[in-house]
Short mmCIF file of C-alpha atoms (C1' of nucleotides) in Angstrom, two decimals:
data_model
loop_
_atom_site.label_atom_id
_atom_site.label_comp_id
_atom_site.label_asym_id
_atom_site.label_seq_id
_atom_site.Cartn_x
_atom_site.Cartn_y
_atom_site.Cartn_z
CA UNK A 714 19.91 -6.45 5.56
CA UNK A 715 18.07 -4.69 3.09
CA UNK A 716 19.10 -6.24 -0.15
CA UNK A 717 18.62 -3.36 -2.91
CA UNK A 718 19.27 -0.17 -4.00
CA UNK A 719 19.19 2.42 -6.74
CA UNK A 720 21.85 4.93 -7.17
CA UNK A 721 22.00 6.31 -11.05
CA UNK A 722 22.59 9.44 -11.06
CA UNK A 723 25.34 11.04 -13.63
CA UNK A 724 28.76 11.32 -12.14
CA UNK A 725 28.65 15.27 -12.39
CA UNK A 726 25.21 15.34 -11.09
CA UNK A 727 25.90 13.06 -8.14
CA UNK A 728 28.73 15.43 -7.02
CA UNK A 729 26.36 18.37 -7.49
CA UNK A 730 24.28 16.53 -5.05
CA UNK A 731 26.52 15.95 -2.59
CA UNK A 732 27.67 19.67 -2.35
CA UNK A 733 28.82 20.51 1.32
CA UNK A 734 29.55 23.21 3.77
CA UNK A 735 32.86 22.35 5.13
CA UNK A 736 34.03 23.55 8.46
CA UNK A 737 34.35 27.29 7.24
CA UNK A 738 30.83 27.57 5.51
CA UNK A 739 32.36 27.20 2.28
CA UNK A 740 30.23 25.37 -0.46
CA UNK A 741 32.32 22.55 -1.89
CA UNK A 742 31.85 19.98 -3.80
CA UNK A 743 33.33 16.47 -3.31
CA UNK A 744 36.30 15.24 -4.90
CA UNK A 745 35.72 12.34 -6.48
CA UNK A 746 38.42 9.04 -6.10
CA UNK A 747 38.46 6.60 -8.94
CA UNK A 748 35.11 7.89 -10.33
CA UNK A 749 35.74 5.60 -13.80
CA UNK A 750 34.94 2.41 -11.52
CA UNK A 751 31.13 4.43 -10.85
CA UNK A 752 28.44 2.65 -12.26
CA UNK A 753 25.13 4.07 -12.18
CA UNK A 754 22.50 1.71 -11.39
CA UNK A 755 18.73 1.43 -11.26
CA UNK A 756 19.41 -2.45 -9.50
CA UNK A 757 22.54 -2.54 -7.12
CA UNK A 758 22.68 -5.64 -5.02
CA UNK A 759 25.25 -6.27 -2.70
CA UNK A 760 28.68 -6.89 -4.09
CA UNK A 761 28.35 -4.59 -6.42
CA UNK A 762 30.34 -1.04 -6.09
CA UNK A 763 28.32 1.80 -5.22
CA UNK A 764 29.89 5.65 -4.56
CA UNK A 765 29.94 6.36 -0.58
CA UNK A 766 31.77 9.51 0.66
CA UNK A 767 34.04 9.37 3.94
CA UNK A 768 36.46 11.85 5.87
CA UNK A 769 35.58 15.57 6.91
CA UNK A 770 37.21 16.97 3.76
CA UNK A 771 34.08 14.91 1.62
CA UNK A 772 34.89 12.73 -1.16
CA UNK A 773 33.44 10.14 -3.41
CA UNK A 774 34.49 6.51 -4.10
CA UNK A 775 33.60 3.44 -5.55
CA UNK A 776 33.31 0.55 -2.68
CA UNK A 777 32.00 -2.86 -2.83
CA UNK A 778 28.71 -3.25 -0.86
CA UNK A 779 29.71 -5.93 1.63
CA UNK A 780 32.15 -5.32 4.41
CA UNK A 781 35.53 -6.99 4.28
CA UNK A 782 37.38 -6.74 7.17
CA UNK A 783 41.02 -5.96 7.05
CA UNK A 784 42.34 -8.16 8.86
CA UNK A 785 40.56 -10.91 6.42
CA UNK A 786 42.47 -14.14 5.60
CA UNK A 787 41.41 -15.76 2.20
CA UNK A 788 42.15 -14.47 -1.05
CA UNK A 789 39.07 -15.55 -2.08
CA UNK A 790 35.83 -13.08 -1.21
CA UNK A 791 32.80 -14.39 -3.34
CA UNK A 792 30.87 -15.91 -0.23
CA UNK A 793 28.65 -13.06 0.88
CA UNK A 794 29.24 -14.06 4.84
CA UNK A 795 32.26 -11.80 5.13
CA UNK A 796 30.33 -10.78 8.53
CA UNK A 797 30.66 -7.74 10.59
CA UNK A 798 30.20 -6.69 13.68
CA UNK A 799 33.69 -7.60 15.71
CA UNK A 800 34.63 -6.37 12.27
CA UNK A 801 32.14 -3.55 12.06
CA UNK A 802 33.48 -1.88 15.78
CA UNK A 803 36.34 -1.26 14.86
CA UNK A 804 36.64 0.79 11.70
CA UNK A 805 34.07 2.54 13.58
CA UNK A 806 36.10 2.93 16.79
CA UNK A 807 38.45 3.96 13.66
CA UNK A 808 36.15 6.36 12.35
CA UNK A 809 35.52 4.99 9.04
CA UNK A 810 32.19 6.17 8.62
CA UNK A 811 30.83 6.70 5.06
CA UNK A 812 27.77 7.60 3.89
CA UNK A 813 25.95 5.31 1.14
CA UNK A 814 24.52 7.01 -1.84
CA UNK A 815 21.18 5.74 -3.21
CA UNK A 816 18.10 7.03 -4.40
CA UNK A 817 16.35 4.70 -2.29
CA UNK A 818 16.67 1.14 -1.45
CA UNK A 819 14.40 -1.92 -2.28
CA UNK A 820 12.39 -4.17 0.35
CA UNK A 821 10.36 -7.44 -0.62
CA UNK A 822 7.23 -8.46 0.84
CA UNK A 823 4.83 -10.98 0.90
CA UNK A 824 1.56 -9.94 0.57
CA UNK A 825 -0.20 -7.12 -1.51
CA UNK A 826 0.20 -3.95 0.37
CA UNK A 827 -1.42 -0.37 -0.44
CA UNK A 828 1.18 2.25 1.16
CA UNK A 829 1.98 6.13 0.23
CA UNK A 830 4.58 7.96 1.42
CA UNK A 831 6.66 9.90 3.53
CA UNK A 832 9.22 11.71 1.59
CA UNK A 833 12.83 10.56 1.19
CA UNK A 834 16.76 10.37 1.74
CA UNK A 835 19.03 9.05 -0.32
CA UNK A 836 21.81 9.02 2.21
CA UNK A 837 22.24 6.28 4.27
CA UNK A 838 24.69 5.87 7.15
CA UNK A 839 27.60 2.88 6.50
CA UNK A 840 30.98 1.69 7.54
CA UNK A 841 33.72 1.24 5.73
CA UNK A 842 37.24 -0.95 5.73
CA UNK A 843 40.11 -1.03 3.51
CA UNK A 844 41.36 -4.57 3.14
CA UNK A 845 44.96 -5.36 1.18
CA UNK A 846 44.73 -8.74 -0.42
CA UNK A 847 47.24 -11.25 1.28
CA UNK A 848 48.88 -11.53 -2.48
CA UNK A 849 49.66 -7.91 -3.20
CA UNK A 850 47.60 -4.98 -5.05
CA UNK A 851 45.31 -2.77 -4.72
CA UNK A 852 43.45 -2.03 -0.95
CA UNK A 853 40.25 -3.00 -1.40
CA UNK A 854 37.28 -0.67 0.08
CA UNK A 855 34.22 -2.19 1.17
CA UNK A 856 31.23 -0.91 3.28
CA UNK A 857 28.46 -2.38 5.43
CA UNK A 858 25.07 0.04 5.56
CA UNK A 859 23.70 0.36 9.10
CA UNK A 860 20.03 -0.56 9.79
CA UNK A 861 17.95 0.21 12.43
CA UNK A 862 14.32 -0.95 13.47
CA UNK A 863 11.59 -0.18 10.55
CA UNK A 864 10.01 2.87 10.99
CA UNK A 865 6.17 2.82 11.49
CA UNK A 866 4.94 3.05 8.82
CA UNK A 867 7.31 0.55 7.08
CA UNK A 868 6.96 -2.19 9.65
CA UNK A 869 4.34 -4.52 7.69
CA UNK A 870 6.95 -4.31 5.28
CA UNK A 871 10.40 -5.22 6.76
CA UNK A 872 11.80 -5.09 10.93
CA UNK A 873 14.74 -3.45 9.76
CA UNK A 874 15.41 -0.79 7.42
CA UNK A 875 18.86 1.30 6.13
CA UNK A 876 19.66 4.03 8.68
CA UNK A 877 18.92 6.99 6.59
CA UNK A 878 20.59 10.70 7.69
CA UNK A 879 18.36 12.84 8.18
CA UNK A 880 19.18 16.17 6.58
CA UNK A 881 22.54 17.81 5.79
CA UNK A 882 23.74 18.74 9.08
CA UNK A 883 23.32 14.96 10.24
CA UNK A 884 25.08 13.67 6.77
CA UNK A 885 27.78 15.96 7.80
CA UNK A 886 28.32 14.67 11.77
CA UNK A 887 27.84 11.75 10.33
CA UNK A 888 31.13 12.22 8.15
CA UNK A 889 33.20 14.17 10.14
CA UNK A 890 34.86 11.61 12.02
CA UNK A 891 37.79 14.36 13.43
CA UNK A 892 35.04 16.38 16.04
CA UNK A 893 32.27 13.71 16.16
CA UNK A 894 33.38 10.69 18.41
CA UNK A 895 32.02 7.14 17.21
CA UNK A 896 29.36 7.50 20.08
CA UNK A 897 28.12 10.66 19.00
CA UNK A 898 27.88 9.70 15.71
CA UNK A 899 25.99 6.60 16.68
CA UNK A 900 22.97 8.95 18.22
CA UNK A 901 22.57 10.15 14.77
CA UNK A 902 21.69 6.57 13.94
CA UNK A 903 17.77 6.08 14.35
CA UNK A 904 14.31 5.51 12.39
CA UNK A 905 13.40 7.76 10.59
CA UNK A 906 9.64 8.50 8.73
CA UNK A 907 10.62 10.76 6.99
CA UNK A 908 10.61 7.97 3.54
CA UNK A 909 8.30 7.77 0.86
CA UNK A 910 7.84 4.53 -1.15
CA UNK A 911 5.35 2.30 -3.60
CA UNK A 912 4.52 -0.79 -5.10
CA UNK A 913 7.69 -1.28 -7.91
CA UNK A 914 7.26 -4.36 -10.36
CA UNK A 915 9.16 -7.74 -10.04
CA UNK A 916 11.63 -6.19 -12.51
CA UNK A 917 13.85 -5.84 -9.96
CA UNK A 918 14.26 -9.02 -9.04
CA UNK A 919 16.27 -9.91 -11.67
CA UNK A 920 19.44 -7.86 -11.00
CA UNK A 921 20.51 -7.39 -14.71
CA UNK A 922 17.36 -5.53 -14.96
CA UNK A 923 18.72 -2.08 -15.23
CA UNK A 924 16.23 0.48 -16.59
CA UNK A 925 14.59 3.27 -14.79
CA UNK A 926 11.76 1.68 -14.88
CA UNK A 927 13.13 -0.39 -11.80
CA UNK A 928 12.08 2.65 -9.72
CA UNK A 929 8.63 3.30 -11.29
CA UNK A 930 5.23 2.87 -9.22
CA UNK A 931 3.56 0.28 -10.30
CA UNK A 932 0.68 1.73 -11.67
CA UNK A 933 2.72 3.98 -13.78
CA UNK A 934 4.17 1.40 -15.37
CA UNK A 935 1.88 -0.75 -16.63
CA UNK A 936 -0.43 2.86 -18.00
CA UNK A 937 0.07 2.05 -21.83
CA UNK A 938 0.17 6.10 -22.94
CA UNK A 939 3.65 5.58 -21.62
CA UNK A 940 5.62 5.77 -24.58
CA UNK A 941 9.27 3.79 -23.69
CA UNK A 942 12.66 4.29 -25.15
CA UNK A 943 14.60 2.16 -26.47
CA UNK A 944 15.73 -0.24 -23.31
CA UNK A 945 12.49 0.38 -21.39
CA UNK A 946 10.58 -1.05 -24.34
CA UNK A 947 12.53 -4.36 -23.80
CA UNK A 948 11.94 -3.78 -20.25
CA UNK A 949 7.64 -3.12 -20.45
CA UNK A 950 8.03 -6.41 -22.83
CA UNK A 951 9.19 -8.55 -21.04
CA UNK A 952 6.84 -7.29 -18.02
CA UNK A 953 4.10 -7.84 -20.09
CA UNK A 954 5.42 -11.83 -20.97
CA UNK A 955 5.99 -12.20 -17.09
CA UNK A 956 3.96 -10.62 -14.82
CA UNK A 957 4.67 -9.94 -11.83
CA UNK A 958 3.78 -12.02 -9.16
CA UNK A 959 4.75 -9.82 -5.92
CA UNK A 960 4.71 -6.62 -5.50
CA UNK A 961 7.77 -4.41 -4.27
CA UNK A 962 7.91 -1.13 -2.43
CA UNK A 963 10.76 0.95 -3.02
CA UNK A 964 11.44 4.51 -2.07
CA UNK A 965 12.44 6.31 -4.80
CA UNK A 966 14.63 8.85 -6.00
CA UNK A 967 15.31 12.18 -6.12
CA UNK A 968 18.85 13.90 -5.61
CA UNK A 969 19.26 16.95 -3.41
CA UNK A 970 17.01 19.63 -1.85
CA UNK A 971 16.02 19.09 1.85
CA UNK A 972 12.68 18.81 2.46
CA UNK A 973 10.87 17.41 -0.55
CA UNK A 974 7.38 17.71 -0.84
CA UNK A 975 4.77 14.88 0.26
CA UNK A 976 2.51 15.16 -2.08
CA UNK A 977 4.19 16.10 -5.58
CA UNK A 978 6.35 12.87 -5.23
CA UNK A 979 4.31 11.04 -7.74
CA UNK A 980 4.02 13.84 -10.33
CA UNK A 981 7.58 14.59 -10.17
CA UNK A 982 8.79 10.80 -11.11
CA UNK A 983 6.38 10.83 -14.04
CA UNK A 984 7.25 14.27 -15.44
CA UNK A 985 10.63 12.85 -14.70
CA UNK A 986 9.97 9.84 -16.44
CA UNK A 987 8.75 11.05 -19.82
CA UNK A 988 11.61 13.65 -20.19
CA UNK A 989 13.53 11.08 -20.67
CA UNK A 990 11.64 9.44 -22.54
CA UNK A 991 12.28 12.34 -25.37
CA UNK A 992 15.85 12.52 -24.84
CA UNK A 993 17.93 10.01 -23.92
CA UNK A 994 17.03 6.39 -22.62
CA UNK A 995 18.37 6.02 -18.96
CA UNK A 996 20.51 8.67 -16.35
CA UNK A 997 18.24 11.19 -16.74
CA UNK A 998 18.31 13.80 -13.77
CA UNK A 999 14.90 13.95 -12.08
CA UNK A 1000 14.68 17.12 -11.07
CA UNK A 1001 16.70 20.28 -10.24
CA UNK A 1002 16.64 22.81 -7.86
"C1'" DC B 1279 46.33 -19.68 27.72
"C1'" DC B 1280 44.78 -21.09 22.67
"C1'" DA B 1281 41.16 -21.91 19.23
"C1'" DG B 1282 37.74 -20.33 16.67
"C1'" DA B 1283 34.45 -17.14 15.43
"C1'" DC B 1284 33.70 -12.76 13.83
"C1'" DG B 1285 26.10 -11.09 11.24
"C1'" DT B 1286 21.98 -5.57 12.41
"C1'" DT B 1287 19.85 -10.96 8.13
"C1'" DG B 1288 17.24 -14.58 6.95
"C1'" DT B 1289 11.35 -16.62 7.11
"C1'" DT B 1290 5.05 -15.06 7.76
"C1'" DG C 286 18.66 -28.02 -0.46
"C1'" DT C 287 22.57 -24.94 -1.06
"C1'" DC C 288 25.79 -22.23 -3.32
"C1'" DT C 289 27.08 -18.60 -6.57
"C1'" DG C 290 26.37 -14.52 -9.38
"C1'" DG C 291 24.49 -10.29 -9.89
"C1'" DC D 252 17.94 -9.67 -1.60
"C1'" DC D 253 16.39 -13.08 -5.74
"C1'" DA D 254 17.48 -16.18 -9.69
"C1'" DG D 255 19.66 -19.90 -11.38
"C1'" DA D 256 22.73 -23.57 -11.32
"C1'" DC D 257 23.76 -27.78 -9.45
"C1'" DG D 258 29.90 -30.57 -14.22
"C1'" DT D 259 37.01 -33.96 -12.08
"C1'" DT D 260 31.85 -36.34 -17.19
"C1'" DG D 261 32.06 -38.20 -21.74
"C1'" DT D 262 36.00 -40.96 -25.52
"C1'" DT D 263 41.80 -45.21 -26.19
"C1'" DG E 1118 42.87 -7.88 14.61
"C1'" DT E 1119 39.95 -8.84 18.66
"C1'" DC E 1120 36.55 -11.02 21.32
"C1'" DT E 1121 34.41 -15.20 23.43
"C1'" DG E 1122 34.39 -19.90 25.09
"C1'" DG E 1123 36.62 -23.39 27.14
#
DNA sequence: CCAGACGTTGTT
DNA sequence: GTCTGG
DNA sequence: CCAGACGTTGTT
DNA sequence: GTCTGG
């Protein structure tokens, strides 16, 4: 599966973006569960605990990325082939859908490839189990993200990609597991082409690598009128010692609105970019509506 | 019936 | 090569 | 997904 | 827990 994401927005701007109609009309906003164990990232790999949202009455929670099945044996979960799919039908049967939150996930690739966009979701479709270790404590919540066949124009890239749902009605189908039956829900699940993405720099690969330069196009990046904070300095640095030798696309961010636009993608990460530059170093919000 | 696995990946 | 950590 | 380690040591 | 293979 697709290996890599971003998700670092601000706890209070992260609910913002997940406002909701609920089945009234009402605009609500999430509640959030255990939003101390949030960690914003630029570089989540799997394992790590990302927010996802679940239930018709929306909320947000820390989960570990990596499903763990309830009825799991060991005590011990480091190995990363906790597998799925006997496991994955039935929390769906059980509908535990979530929804992953990410700005956009990461995809390697071989060879150098020139690609533009599409525009982009950062709401991808997932699963989700609650698993009480054999010696006592807490439940554990853990979540698989769906993937489907690449989309066109992402199939030099990867066969596979993250299921992304495709505007807010779908997020909310998607969610509501009371009216929408597992096999309803899984119609929502297809390609979409509606992504953007670019060349990112080898940064990534290095998970500790946390800087919002992870997300940056490439040939932003390495543009030296690009005055860096603090922790990007450290981060241009050591891409200037180590350069990178492949080349990764990566749709990137943006938080809420519904139909961004295709062409002012590039302009809005870089007037994002050196905002933040001014004020503080990382978890800026990119843009508003 | 029990035993054993349980994965949409991974690689160009 | 293979496992673990992130 | 990539990066990095790879260790019951050794010494009566 | 639940499905598949034997």
């Amino acid at each position: 599966m697709c290996g890599w994401t971003s998700c670092h927005l601000p706890k209070e701007v992260l609910a913002r973006a997940c406002a909701y109609r609920d089945r009234q009309g009402h605009q609500r906003l999430p509640e959030w569960r255990d939003p101390d164990r949030y960690c914003p990232s630029y570089n989540k790999s799997p394992r790590s605990n990302s927010p996802d949202t679940d239930s018709s009455e929306q909320i947000i929670a820390p989960m570990r990325w990596g499903l763990v099945p309830y009825w799991f044996k060991e005590a011990d979960l480091s190995n990363d082939t906790i597998m799925e799919k006997r496991s994955f039908k039935v929390p769906l049967v059980k509908g535990r859908r979530c929804v992953v939150l990410a700005d956009g996930f990461y995809e390697w690739y071989p060879e150098d490839w020139e690609k533009v966009w599409d525009n982009w979701r950062p709401l991808i479709a997932g699963i989700f189990d609650c698993w009480e270790p054999p010696e006592g404590g807490d439940c554990l919540y853990s979540y698989s993200i769906i993937t489907v066949d690449s989309c066109k124009v992402m199939t030099d890239i990867h066969n596979r990609m993250p299921a992304i749902l495709d505007g807010e009605e779908t997020v909310s189908k998607w969610l509501d597991f009371g009216e929408v039956s597992a096999q309803e829900a899984l119609k929502l699940i297809h390609p979409t082409e509606n992504i953007a993405f670019h060349p990112v720099s080898s940064m990534v690969n290095r998970s500790w690598n946390n800087a919002p330069e992870c997300l940056l196009p490439l040939h932003l990046l390495t543009r030296k009128e690009l005055k860096a904070s603090a922790s990007s300095q450290k981060m241009l640095q050591w891409l200037a010692t180590k350069s990178p030798k492949k080349e990764e696309p990566k749709t990137p961010q943006k938080a809420e609105s519904d139909v961004p636009q295709w062409s002012s993608h590039a302009s809005l990460l870089e007037r994002w970019l050196k905002r933040g530059q001014e004020e503080e170093p990382a978890a800026k919000r990119p843009h508003t509506q």
